[in-house]
Each structure stands twice: as structure tokens, then as C-alpha cells.
XYZ file of C-alpha atoms in Angstrom:
563
model
C -55.728 -30.904 4.545
C -52.655 -29.188 3.181
C -49.195 -30.221 4.606
C -46.061 -28.061 4.563
C -42.606 -29.745 4.561
C -39.304 -27.924 5.156
C -36.710 -29.881 3.287
C -33.659 -27.846 4.440
C -34.417 -28.377 8.126
C -34.746 -32.096 7.615
C -31.436 -32.275 5.811
C -29.669 -30.239 8.478
C -31.029 -32.452 11.238
C -30.058 -35.467 9.230
C -26.495 -34.272 8.889
C -26.322 -33.717 12.664
C -27.456 -37.315 13.154
C -25.288 -38.749 10.354
C -23.095 -40.517 12.879
C -25.793 -43.160 13.279
C -27.479 -44.599 16.326
C -24.338 -44.503 18.534
C -24.074 -40.740 18.949
C -21.945 -39.754 22.011
C -22.487 -36.619 24.075
C -20.729 -33.623 22.559
C -19.315 -30.789 24.684
C -17.263 -27.793 23.844
C -13.878 -27.425 25.559
C -14.972 -24.335 27.424
C -17.907 -26.324 28.863
C -15.663 -28.957 30.486
C -15.527 -28.241 34.211
C -13.584 -30.107 36.881
C -15.340 -30.427 40.246
C -18.072 -27.856 39.529
C -19.484 -28.471 43.034
C -16.392 -27.032 44.768
C -17.191 -24.008 46.871
C -15.000 -21.531 48.690
C -14.277 -21.454 51.559
C -13.692 -25.168 52.060
C -14.394 -25.798 55.735
C -14.627 -29.562 55.547
C -11.449 -31.560 55.936
C -12.077 -33.604 52.811
C -12.308 -30.403 50.750
C -8.838 -29.174 51.740
C -6.085 -29.008 49.177
C -3.463 -31.750 49.312
C -0.795 -29.185 50.164
C -2.864 -27.963 53.130
C -3.471 -31.505 54.312
C 0.218 -32.380 54.066
C 1.160 -29.187 55.882
C -1.330 -30.015 58.634
C -0.132 -33.609 58.925
C 3.474 -32.453 59.186
C 2.783 -29.440 61.388
C 0.905 -31.259 64.172
C 3.691 -33.752 65.108
C 6.282 -31.039 64.562
C 4.475 -28.765 66.996
C 4.177 -31.608 69.507
C 7.882 -32.346 69.146
C 8.734 -28.673 69.549
C 6.511 -28.445 72.635
C 8.195 -31.455 74.248
C 11.603 -30.115 73.263
C 10.780 -26.722 74.754
C 9.685 -28.384 77.995
C 12.859 -30.472 78.105
C 15.107 -27.552 77.262
C 13.231 -25.408 79.779
C 13.924 -27.987 82.478
C 17.586 -28.094 81.501
C 17.775 -24.304 81.456
C 16.162 -24.266 84.893
C 18.772 -26.686 86.200
C 21.525 -24.626 84.612
C 20.118 -21.487 86.245
C 20.004 -23.175 89.654
C 23.583 -24.356 89.260
C 24.678 -20.907 88.140
C 23.147 -19.297 91.226
C 24.611 -22.039 93.379
C 28.067 -21.456 91.916
C 27.748 -17.733 92.601
C 26.708 -18.362 96.198
C 29.616 -20.739 96.706
C 31.998 -18.226 95.128
C 30.870 -15.583 97.639
C 32.077 -18.020 100.289
C 35.584 -16.710 99.642
C 34.530 -13.246 100.850
C 32.542 -14.722 103.754
C 35.438 -16.852 105.035
C 37.855 -13.949 104.596
C 35.565 -11.710 106.678
C 35.111 -14.438 109.307
C 38.879 -14.871 109.467
C 39.401 -11.161 110.117
C 36.569 -11.076 112.666
C 38.132 -13.994 114.507
C 41.418 -12.122 114.604
C 39.717 -8.985 115.939
C 37.648 -10.893 118.492
C 40.498 -12.938 119.898
C 42.717 -9.865 120.154
C 39.926 -7.780 121.692
C 39.073 -10.245 124.492
C 42.776 -10.470 125.364
C 43.036 -6.704 125.623
C 39.873 -6.567 127.738
C 41.098 -9.308 130.076
C 44.492 -7.630 130.633
C 42.930 -4.207 131.177
C 40.493 -5.612 133.737
C 43.153 -7.727 135.523
C 45.868 -5.009 135.709
C 44.417 -1.620 134.860
C 47.484 0.188 136.201
C 49.944 -1.723 134.050
C 47.764 -1.818 130.871
C 49.026 0.344 127.980
C 45.831 1.624 126.351
C 47.659 3.343 123.493
C 49.469 0.187 122.435
C 46.302 -1.882 122.775
C 44.238 0.560 120.730
C 46.895 0.645 118.006
C 46.924 -3.161 117.827
C 43.143 -3.280 117.575
C 43.080 -0.497 114.976
C 44.921 -2.712 112.482
C 42.300 -5.423 112.958
C 39.472 -2.882 112.647
C 40.815 -1.713 109.299
C 41.190 -5.276 108.016
C 37.634 -6.157 109.086
C 36.169 -2.990 107.573
C 37.880 -3.683 104.257
C 36.607 -7.276 104.288
C 33.060 -6.020 105.011
C 33.187 -3.653 102.033
C 34.326 -6.447 99.726
C 31.720 -8.832 101.122
C 28.850 -6.392 100.606
C 29.973 -5.547 97.068
C 30.090 -9.232 96.126
C 26.787 -10.154 97.794
C 24.718 -7.165 96.633
C 24.077 -8.462 93.093
C 23.211 -11.937 94.348
C 20.827 -10.510 96.937
C 18.843 -8.728 94.223
C 18.414 -11.936 92.186
C 17.936 -14.639 94.833
C 15.089 -14.187 97.321
C 16.260 -17.110 99.495
C 19.576 -15.323 100.042
C 18.067 -12.107 101.386
C 16.943 -13.208 104.869
C 20.254 -14.746 106.031
C 22.152 -11.929 104.355
C 20.025 -9.379 106.225
C 20.783 -11.103 109.548
C 24.498 -11.082 108.801
C 24.440 -7.409 107.802
C 22.477 -6.561 110.943
C 25.096 -8.263 113.109
C 27.915 -6.512 111.248
C 26.203 -3.155 111.719
C 26.515 -3.641 115.486
C 30.319 -3.769 115.340
C 30.931 0.023 115.501
C 28.921 0.266 118.719
C 30.757 -2.725 120.169
C 34.120 -1.226 119.297
C 33.141 2.046 120.930
C 32.095 0.193 124.066
C 35.413 -1.664 124.103
C 37.361 1.560 123.712
C 35.393 3.248 126.521
C 35.730 0.280 128.847
C 31.981 -0.246 128.921
C 32.153 -3.752 127.428
C 33.454 -6.815 129.223
C 34.782 -10.084 127.820
C 31.384 -11.769 127.684
C 29.882 -8.837 125.806
C 32.703 -8.872 123.277
C 32.482 -12.633 122.794
C 28.713 -12.383 122.330
C 28.827 -9.483 119.854
C 31.533 -10.982 117.680
C 30.000 -14.431 118.045
C 26.635 -13.277 116.658
C 28.312 -11.767 113.604
C 30.444 -14.845 112.980
C 27.535 -17.262 113.460
C 25.391 -15.229 111.050
C 28.163 -15.338 108.470
C 28.665 -19.089 108.953
C 24.915 -19.608 108.502
C 25.117 -17.583 105.291
C 28.117 -19.686 104.271
C 25.965 -22.833 104.565
C 23.075 -21.293 102.602
C 23.985 -22.604 99.094
C 21.786 -25.634 98.485
C 21.565 -27.358 95.106
C 18.769 -29.658 94.056
C 18.407 -33.182 95.360
C 19.826 -34.582 92.122
C 23.243 -33.103 92.973
C 24.237 -34.753 96.291
C 27.920 -34.312 95.505
C 27.489 -30.541 95.561
C 25.688 -30.755 98.902
C 28.650 -32.710 100.271
C 31.036 -30.089 98.884
C 29.179 -27.346 100.772
C 29.135 -29.449 103.941
C 32.911 -29.951 103.741
C 33.937 -26.318 103.683
C 31.241 -25.370 106.212
C 32.462 -28.102 108.555
C 36.054 -26.952 108.169
C 34.932 -23.379 108.900
C 33.347 -24.735 112.100
C 36.630 -26.416 113.052
C 38.459 -23.177 112.467
C 35.895 -21.239 114.550
C 36.240 -23.680 117.450
C 40.036 -23.404 117.230
C 39.687 -19.612 117.246
C 37.473 -19.717 120.354
C 40.045 -21.928 122.093
C 42.675 -19.374 121.204
C 40.496 -16.578 122.590
C 39.860 -18.368 125.908
C 43.520 -19.223 126.461
C 44.616 -15.769 125.320
C 42.345 -13.932 127.755
C 43.486 -16.267 130.558
C 47.147 -15.669 129.651
C 46.634 -11.890 129.569
C 44.760 -12.045 132.913
C 47.376 -14.368 134.425
C 44.927 -17.003 135.690
C 42.134 -19.420 134.751
C 38.633 -19.247 136.014
C 36.422 -22.257 136.471
C 34.131 -21.041 133.719
C 37.074 -20.689 131.358
C 38.309 -24.221 132.072
C 34.802 -25.614 131.568
C 34.426 -23.686 128.333
C 37.805 -24.962 127.118
C 36.766 -28.538 127.872
C 33.566 -28.154 125.882
C 35.403 -26.491 123.000
C 38.028 -29.238 122.801
C 35.320 -31.917 122.784
C 33.435 -30.061 120.070
C 36.677 -29.737 118.125
C 37.280 -33.497 118.163
C 33.681 -34.125 117.028
C 33.930 -31.551 114.241
C 37.206 -33.026 112.994
C 35.664 -36.515 112.941
C 32.654 -35.210 111.011
C 34.920 -33.482 108.513
C 36.968 -36.635 107.944
C 33.731 -38.560 107.334
C 32.529 -36.327 104.493
C 35.819 -35.034 103.067
C 37.524 -36.561 100.066
C 40.703 -38.546 100.483
C 42.722 -35.701 99.035
C 41.194 -33.185 101.433
C 41.785 -35.495 104.395
C 45.397 -35.855 103.299
C 45.794 -32.089 103.084
C 44.268 -31.585 106.525
C 46.513 -34.299 107.927
C 49.560 -32.676 106.330
C 48.638 -29.375 108.016
C 48.180 -31.017 111.421
C 51.623 -32.619 111.070
C 53.247 -29.268 110.395
C 55.745 -28.415 113.208
C 54.082 -25.063 113.848
C 50.687 -26.734 114.169
C 52.125 -29.393 116.493
C 53.776 -26.740 118.639
C 50.474 -24.900 119.019
C 48.656 -28.138 119.910
C 51.340 -29.045 122.448
C 51.156 -25.634 124.113
C 47.343 -25.881 124.141
C 47.422 -29.264 125.873
C 49.903 -27.935 128.416
C 47.760 -24.854 129.000
C 44.473 -26.696 129.542
C 46.152 -29.249 131.775
C 45.987 -32.367 129.708
C 48.286 -33.921 132.341
C 45.914 -32.850 135.125
C 47.305 -29.409 136.038
C 46.420 -26.369 133.864
C 49.291 -24.000 133.199
C 48.873 -20.399 132.179
C 51.110 -19.934 129.094
C 53.016 -16.867 128.071
C 50.571 -14.612 126.214
C 53.031 -13.634 123.486
C 54.162 -17.215 122.840
C 50.615 -18.488 122.787
C 49.422 -15.825 120.377
C 52.302 -16.471 118.009
C 51.836 -20.259 117.935
C 48.036 -20.133 117.789
C 48.261 -17.544 115.034
C 50.406 -19.939 112.974
C 47.868 -22.705 113.539
C 45.040 -20.374 112.596
C 46.748 -19.417 109.337
C 47.421 -23.069 108.507
C 43.739 -23.874 109.013
C 42.890 -20.890 106.853
C 45.029 -22.382 104.087
C 43.150 -25.691 104.252
C 39.846 -23.821 104.396
C 40.681 -21.894 101.223
C 41.695 -25.096 99.435
C 38.509 -26.948 100.393
C 36.422 -23.927 99.419
C 38.282 -23.705 96.105
C 37.464 -27.372 95.495
C 33.781 -26.651 96.103
C 33.864 -23.626 93.789
C 35.597 -25.633 91.068
C 33.110 -28.482 91.480
C 30.160 -26.093 91.317
C 31.578 -24.378 88.248
C 32.230 -27.758 86.663
C 28.658 -28.889 87.253
C 27.344 -25.574 85.954
C 29.498 -25.777 82.838
C 28.527 -29.419 82.288
C 24.842 -28.589 82.696
C 25.170 -25.649 80.329
C 26.950 -27.881 77.840
C 24.189 -30.497 78.143
C 21.574 -27.805 77.649
C 23.313 -26.460 74.562
C 23.858 -29.988 73.257
C 20.209 -30.919 73.725
C 19.153 -27.632 72.138
C 21.485 -28.245 69.200
C 20.252 -31.829 68.800
C 16.638 -30.663 68.946
C 17.359 -27.953 66.393
C 19.177 -30.387 64.107
C 16.427 -32.998 64.404
C 13.775 -30.356 63.827
C 15.577 -28.958 60.791
C 16.260 -32.439 59.417
C 12.647 -33.454 59.993
C 11.378 -30.255 58.424
C 13.715 -30.684 55.444
C 12.728 -34.324 54.989
C 9.067 -33.406 55.336
C 9.425 -30.647 52.764
C 11.235 -32.971 50.342
C 8.664 -35.749 50.747
C 5.776 -33.298 50.662
C 7.101 -31.607 47.530
C 7.512 -35.016 45.889
C 3.921 -35.974 46.692
C 2.541 -32.594 45.667
C 4.624 -32.608 42.473
C 3.310 -36.056 41.519
C -0.270 -35.091 42.297
C 0.070 -31.820 40.400
C 1.471 -33.655 37.357
C -1.379 -36.176 37.555
C -3.922 -33.363 37.892
C -2.480 -31.444 34.932
C -2.513 -34.550 32.776
C -6.110 -35.324 33.786
C -7.212 -31.774 33.000
C -5.334 -31.850 29.690
C -7.071 -35.092 28.714
C -10.495 -33.906 29.910
C -10.319 -30.459 28.321
C -8.317 -31.046 25.152
C -6.910 -34.439 24.228
C -9.998 -36.624 24.593
C -12.494 -34.125 23.051
C -10.166 -33.557 20.085
C -9.703 -37.291 19.583
C -13.456 -37.905 19.718
C -14.057 -35.038 17.298
C -11.525 -36.462 14.829
C -13.057 -39.926 15.055
C -16.583 -38.527 14.787
C -15.878 -36.587 11.582
C -13.879 -39.303 9.818
C -15.412 -40.782 6.641
C -12.574 -42.775 5.158
C -9.623 -44.320 6.946
C -9.757 -44.185 10.773
C -6.664 -42.308 12.035
C -4.330 -43.583 14.736
C -4.670 -41.679 18.021
C -1.456 -41.453 20.047
C -1.984 -41.748 23.820
C 0.731 -39.928 25.810
C 2.401 -41.928 28.587
C 1.651 -41.357 32.255
C 2.955 -38.061 33.601
C 4.007 -39.786 36.862
C 6.445 -42.659 36.420
C 6.874 -43.471 40.120
C 6.173 -46.879 41.647
C 3.896 -45.559 44.401
C 0.109 -45.272 44.528
C 0.150 -41.991 42.609
C 2.063 -43.653 39.786
C -0.435 -46.516 39.774
C -3.317 -44.044 39.550
C -1.551 -42.277 36.668
C -1.117 -45.590 34.813
C -4.762 -46.458 35.477
C -5.832 -43.074 34.125
C -3.771 -43.623 30.967
C -5.408 -47.043 30.612
C -8.854 -45.435 30.939
C -7.871 -42.823 28.334
C -6.645 -45.549 26.008
C -9.869 -47.543 26.512
C -12.012 -44.471 25.784
C -10.134 -43.784 22.553
C -10.334 -47.466 21.593
C -14.109 -47.493 22.122
C -14.408 -44.288 20.086
C -12.397 -45.861 17.245
C -14.647 -48.929 17.328
C -17.715 -46.669 17.158
C -16.186 -44.750 14.256
C -15.512 -47.997 12.406
C -19.062 -49.158 13.104
C -20.508 -45.878 11.882
C -18.414 -46.048 8.730
C -19.598 -49.613 8.024
C -23.262 -48.745 8.672
C -23.019 -45.651 6.480
C -21.380 -47.658 3.716
C -24.165 -50.225 3.961
C -26.856 -47.532 3.742
C -25.113 -45.853 0.825
C -24.867 -49.166 -0.995
C -28.539 -49.927 -0.409
C -29.558 -46.392 -1.438
C -27.579 -46.530 -4.672
C -29.011 -49.919 -5.564
C -32.486 -48.644 -4.835
C -31.774 -45.553 -6.966
C -30.798 -47.740 -9.884
C -34.015 -49.729 -9.585
C -36.113 -46.573 -9.233
C -34.468 -45.021 -12.303
C -35.253 -48.138 -14.330
C -38.793 -48.036 -12.973
C -39.163 -44.387 -14.043
C -37.840 -45.187 -17.506
C -40.392 -47.986 -17.852
C -43.128 -45.648 -16.649
C -42.098 -43.066 -19.234
C -42.428 -45.723 -21.938
C -45.822 -46.762 -20.602
C -47.006 -43.149 -20.538
C -46.029 -42.705 -24.171
C -47.942 -45.840 -25.108
C -50.879 -45.163 -22.813
C -54.418 -44.811 -24.242
C -57.074 -43.081 -22.318
C -57.132 -40.532 -19.535
C -57.862 -43.035 -16.820
C -54.853 -45.155 -17.678
C -52.676 -42.023 -17.925
C -53.844 -40.867 -14.496
C -52.921 -44.203 -12.958
C -49.498 -44.113 -14.609
C -48.941 -40.581 -13.280
C -49.744 -41.765 -9.768
C -47.246 -44.586 -10.107
C -44.733 -42.111 -11.517
C -45.162 -39.796 -8.547
C -44.709 -42.709 -6.140
C -41.521 -43.670 -7.953
C -40.316 -40.049 -7.731
C -40.932 -40.098 -3.976
C -38.981 -43.344 -3.736
C -36.110 -41.667 -5.595
C -36.264 -38.709 -3.185
C -36.204 -41.098 -0.226
C -33.101 -42.748 -1.680
C -31.431 -39.364 -2.028
C -32.330 -38.503 1.598
C -30.897 -41.834 2.690
C -27.667 -41.012 0.863
C -27.486 -37.680 2.679
C -28.131 -39.355 6.045
C -25.412 -41.904 5.330
C -22.937 -39.161 4.427
C -23.059 -39.661 0.672
C -23.807 -37.175 -2.124
C -26.796 -37.020 -4.403
C -26.128 -38.513 -7.821
C -28.294 -36.135 -9.857
C -26.323 -33.142 -11.128
C -27.117 -30.370 -13.672
C -24.416 -28.740 -15.650
C -26.426 -25.558 -16.301
C -28.719 -23.312 -14.235
C -32.337 -24.360 -13.788
C -35.139 -21.829 -13.612
C -37.113 -21.585 -10.423
C -40.493 -22.030 -12.232
C -39.179 -25.282 -13.654
C -38.121 -26.397 -10.193
C -41.511 -25.484 -8.776
C -43.322 -27.285 -11.576
C -41.148 -30.360 -11.095
C -41.829 -30.296 -7.366
C -45.573 -29.904 -7.934
C -45.495 -32.744 -10.427
C -44.188 -35.050 -7.699
C -47.060 -34.222 -5.355
C -49.351 -37.178 -5.017
C -52.454 -34.977 -4.483
C -51.818 -32.907 -7.572
C -55.355 -31.518 -7.608
C -54.738 -29.699 -4.329
C -51.845 -27.675 -5.850
C -52.451 -24.276 -7.461
C -50.147 -22.996 -10.200
C -49.828 -19.299 -10.967
C -47.295 -17.691 -13.320
C -45.314 -14.739 -11.855
C -45.375 -11.330 -13.533
C -41.594 -11.082 -13.650
C -39.152 -13.829 -14.524
C -37.488 -15.421 -11.471
C -33.720 -15.824 -11.186
C -31.968 -19.060 -11.957
C -30.621 -21.308 -9.251
C -27.551 -23.390 -9.910
C -27.907 -26.632 -8.018
């Protein structure tokens, strides 16, 4: 059976395996892939990028903090809004008390005119009385216009203000009809007192409407103080009206005396209640007013008129009106001061609450900005370290380590020194430790590769040494065989020597193949070209089964091959 051998293919395969038995896996740089299993989109948490994870970790507590801050600031803004509306309601108290003051003036003057006209219709001067009332009508109308202008905006914003405001406006709208009835003589004293009383009571109820939250009891007390003082002033005005109508009529009725007794008792109770809730400064101011000579004169005339000594005396109408008017104006002064205190206190609380709201908002903003800045700085530091570690790992995997292995794999003489770059991250944290560990792994891989290169070089040197020694022995054997062939006698002996010669030639070829496998060069060289027929004949001569080979001469000479 004929066998065909391809020498070139064997040599090529041998050169590929010349590194010996410790051949590592070889990859091209373009074939190196990092995380080839990564797919997009990455829905699993563990597949997220570090930057996304850091952003999520920082965003969740930041959002929670912002939510809590918004709730807190919203509560503070709500309190500030309540205090702002409260301060506006208290400020409208100036217009309410001014209107009540003018209504009290008109009422007390009106009942006096009605009492005199009913008691002495022949002596009553209607023109003078109408002129006196006209001045009060104008003052009340002007106060109503100012009151409505001030309360209109608040009524549109505050729903709780609308119902009491509507009742007050309804009572004020009845004044023109009441005035007409007074002018025509169709209204009596009771009707006038009832009509004006409803308007004043509605306004006093509106005056007491401002109500802060339960956490501001001092503001509730401030409202109670000026409302209580307005009640004292109203009772004093009713006392003036009862005595004035009696003085204009020239006598007391039993109902009037009973009403005066009830009013004086209510006055003492109201004053005691005011002293209980008023501040020391307000009590001192009220006491200073009551010690005013004009106030004392009015009180003395009142006690004389109601019969504090047991016998009521009808005072002079002009004197009583003058003294009671002075007392009324003094009470109005105290009322304005107490109301101003309440307005200032409400404005102070509103301003303080607004300042607290702004301060909390500023603190929240500063903390949020500082936290965000610190988070960004820390996050950038972590991401920067991880990115540097990643770049170094990719550089080693794609370039540095393959190049180093290639250099060590192709070395045949002295093994070169491979420089390992230091860690890209020099920090003392876990990332820095990982970077140092990666450099240590890189250094270990290069060290193992250098050891393999040294081992391959030693093995190759050993094979080359053995092959050259064997070549020397084979050459000597061939020389001896040549001598034996020259001295041989007989065809049978010559045939046996040729067989031995061919075996020796195969041994020489095996030695040359071993040199090639070990990275050495063949020792046989020819200085001149050798003809291809000679090469073929030499190759055929080395075939052990020479009889199976056929030799035919070509028609044309073949070219020479320089080996």
C-alpha cells in the first residue's frame, strides 16, 4: 500500500507547536470581549450601571427628604396664611369700631330727639333736631362706605367671614328706612333702639369673628380684650341713651329705671371681665382714663341721675350729653389703643411665622443643596475610581497582557523584563484594594508566562542538544556505511547495507525535524542550486520500500531549486 506524506504541512504544524507542551490559549485583541453576556435593556437591578445605582441610592432619600420638607413647609405656609387672614380680620376691626362709634352717636341722639318730640310736641324744634341728626347720618354713611370697601376683599377670600358680614350688611341696609320712619314720626324710642341695636350687635359679632388656631391662645386673648372693651363702650352708650331720653322727656319711667339698673350691673361685670383678661399695661391705661376728671364728672352725674343715693334725679339734657360725650370719647381712645395692640400682636405673629417659614425653607434648601453637592462629589469620586479601574482592566485585557504573552511566547534567547504599570486607583478604600489586587493578578500572570517561556527555552535547548548529538552519530554511521558499501561483495550484502543506509537517512531526517520542532535550524546547507531530478532521486533513495517507487525521466529539464 502506497503512503503519501506532506512534509511542508508537518513542518508548519510543528512550528505552531514549537512552544512545547505548555501552549497557552491565543486570542487576537479584537476577539477579547468584556461581559459578552450583557444585553440591553438591563431591567435587572444587578445589571444597572454604577452611575445609575448611585443616582438611585442618592435620589430616593433625597426625594423622601424633599417630600417631608414640602409637608413641613406646607404646614408652615398654612399657618402663615391663617395668621395673615387673621391679621386682616383684626385690622378691619378699626373700621368696625369706627362705624359702631358713629352708630352709637346717631342712636343716642335719635332716641333723645324722639323722646323730646313725644313729650313736648309743641315745644320741639323739628328743624334743629333734623339738622343735628343729619350730621350723624353723614358720619355714619361715610363710615359704612369705608367699612364695606375694607371688608369686600376679605369677604371674597374668607368663606367664614361671609355669613356674619352678610348679617351686618343686612342690618345696615335697614338704616335708611329707620331714618325715614324717625323723620316722619312713625318710629318710637323702642323701634329706634331695636333697629340701631341690631346693627350694632351684628357689627360686634363680626368684630369677634377673628379666630386663630388653638396654638395661638395669646391672639385669642387679644381679640377677647378689644371685643370686651367694645362691649363696655356699648353698655356705656346705652346708659347714655336711656338717661338722655329721660332728660329730654323730663321724667323717668319704671322701665327706664329698671333698664338702667340692668345696664349698670352689666357694666360692672364687663369691666371685671376686661380686667381679668387685659394686660397690665391695658389695665393701667383703662384706669388712667377712668381717673380723668371728665370721666369722673360723667360718672358722678350718672350716679346722681340714677339715684345712687336712693332718689333718681333727672339731669339737664345738655349737661348730660356733654359729659357723657367726653366719657364716650375717652372710652373710644382706650378702645383704639387696645385694638391697635391686637393688630400689632397679630402682625407680629404673622411676621414671625412668615420669618420661620422662610427660615425653614432656606434651611431645607441649603441642606438639600449641600446634600446634593456632597452626594455629587462622593458619587463622582466613586465613579471616577471605578472608571479608572475599568479602563485599566480593559487595557490589560485587550492590550498589555496579550502583548506581554506574545513577546514571551516568541522569545528564543534572553527573556525580556515586562514592566507592570501601577494601580490606576491609589485610594485606601475598597476600590483601591481591588485595583491593587488586579495589579497583583496581572503581575502573577506575567510571572507565570515568564516561567513558561524559560521552561520552553530550556526544553527546546535540550531537544536541540540531543538532536545535534544524534545528527553527529548518524553522520558517522552514514560514513561507516559508505565505507562498507565500497567494500561490499555480493548483491545480497549490498542490499542489506542499502537498507541500513536508508534507515540511517530516516534517522537523520528525524533529527532535522526535531531541530525544527525545537526552534533550531537544519545543519545541512548547499552553496549552489540543486536540480529537482537530483532531489527526487535522493528522496526516492531514502525510501525503505524502494521497489515500490517508479522513476521516469521528464522530457524537459526541470528548474533548479536553491535550498
